[in-house]
Amino acid sequence: MSRFFSEELSALTPYTPGEQPDKSKQLIKLNTNENPYGPGPMVKKALEETDSDLLRLYPDPEALELREAIADFYGLGPEQVAVTNGSDETLAFAFMAFSANRRKVFFPEISYGFYPVFAQVFKTDFEEVPLRGGLTIDPEDYLKCDGPVLIANPNAPTGLALEPSEIERILNADPYRLVIIDEAYVDFGAESCVPLIEKYDNLLVIQTFSKSRGLAGSRVGFALGCEDLINDINTIKFSFNPYSLDQVAISVAAASMRDKEHFEQTRSMIMATREKTFKTLKEMNFHVIPSKANFLFARHDLISGADYFAALRENDIIVRHFDKERIEDYVRISIGTDEQMKQFLKVTGEIIRELE
């Protein structure tokens, strides 16, 4: 690092994103939970109709078109929606807005890797709450936390999800404590907490267009909550970068939110493929965690997670391995198309048979 870098941040360990290989290589990419089917016809139409001359102008800082589309989908008002440059930016704004004044943030010890990074960047005290047996989150462990609670639901990288009634226990335990639910993967079988927003003013729900809506390359995220919480997020946003979403991103995300048919069709396909893959891995004697996300978390007694990852990589298949205590023997497998998953299972079967 340079001699100009902040001493306070010198010990920072940045988040490590999943590998993005050379697109010219014929690899089966199952490592970053991207949607294998991509955006639908309404998004493509919006792209075709984009007036390139508009790109010389700043986009709408309020992104009203997009906020109205999101609000309409969830039965909320536009004032209950904030939009950002990916849900990571939403999370960053939440850390800035709600973790000041020495309030400790609580989140699971095994979850999205950006949580501790944001805490360090924004000089926030935090506590990683241990998972229970089976890598589960127990709401009981969050009832007495004396600061904001942040839970990914479904959790990553396990894919396990809490019921809204379980999250309500945390909300009710202390009405003066904020609960942030990161629902990046909620559309693949879990139940959203969005209906609880009208009941609880201490609930903030964060979602993304990167997974179920196939727009990872557009970088669009959003927060849903009571108007006061959304105003807090927007205060940070407009103090940081009011033009964080470009005009093309606003247009295609709004189109994606309106394209309900494509949304329902593709998420159903991914869930069906996930269940077929889950069943076949179990038949191969893998330990697989039941998932409500667009990925599976699995391990096998005959091979370490690192070796399984490497063996798949040698066969042009990329999954995700985390070198972290309690989960180092697992790999996270994004759900691709049926054809991609058939090839993944074929190669996996060959790897395991060689070890038996």
CSV table of N, CA and C in Angstrom, one decimal, residues 85-86 215-220 245-246 248-249 252-253:
chain,number,residue,atom,x,y,z
A,85,ASN,N,-27.0,1.3,-6.4
A,85,ASN,CA,-26.1,0.6,-7.3
A,85,ASN,C,-25.8,-0.8,-6.8
A,86,GLY,N,-26.7,-1.7,-6.9
A,86,GLY,CA,-26.5,-3.1,-6.3
A,86,GLY,C,-26.9,-3.1,-4.8
A,215,LEU,N,-30.1,-9.8,-13.7
A,215,LEU,CA,-29.5,-8.5,-14.0
A,215,LEU,C,-28.2,-8.2,-13.2
A,216,ALA,N,-27.4,-9.2,-13.0
A,216,ALA,CA,-26.2,-9.0,-12.2
A,216,ALA,C,-25.3,-8.0,-12.8
A,217,GLY,N,-25.3,-7.9,-14.1
A,217,GLY,CA,-24.4,-7.0,-14.8
A,217,GLY,C,-24.9,-5.5,-14.8
A,218,SER,N,-26.1,-5.3,-14.4
A,218,SER,CA,-26.7,-4.0,-14.3
A,218,SER,C,-26.5,-3.3,-13.0
A,219,ARG,N,-26.2,-4.1,-11.9
A,219,ARG,CA,-25.9,-3.5,-10.6
A,219,ARG,C,-27.1,-2.7,-10.1
A,220,VAL,N,-28.2,-3.3,-9.7
A,220,VAL,CA,-29.3,-2.6,-9.2
A,220,VAL,C,-29.8,-3.4,-7.9
A,245,LEU,N,-27.4,5.2,-10.1
A,245,LEU,CA,-28.0,4.3,-11.1
A,245,LEU,C,-28.0,5.1,-12.4
A,246,ASP,N,-27.5,4.5,-13.5
A,246,ASP,CA,-27.5,5.1,-14.8
A,246,ASP,C,-28.9,4.9,-15.4
A,248,VAL,N,-29.8,3.5,-18.3
A,248,VAL,CA,-30.1,2.2,-18.8
A,248,VAL,C,-30.5,1.2,-17.7
A,249,ALA,N,-29.7,1.3,-16.6
A,249,ALA,CA,-30.0,0.4,-15.5
A,249,ALA,C,-31.4,0.7,-14.9
A,252,VAL,N,-34.0,-0.8,-17.6
A,252,VAL,CA,-34.1,-2.3,-17.7
A,252,VAL,C,-34.6,-2.9,-16.4
A,253,ALA,N,-34.2,-2.3,-15.3
A,253,ALA,CA,-34.7,-2.9,-14.0
A,253,ALA,C,-36.2,-2.7,-13.8
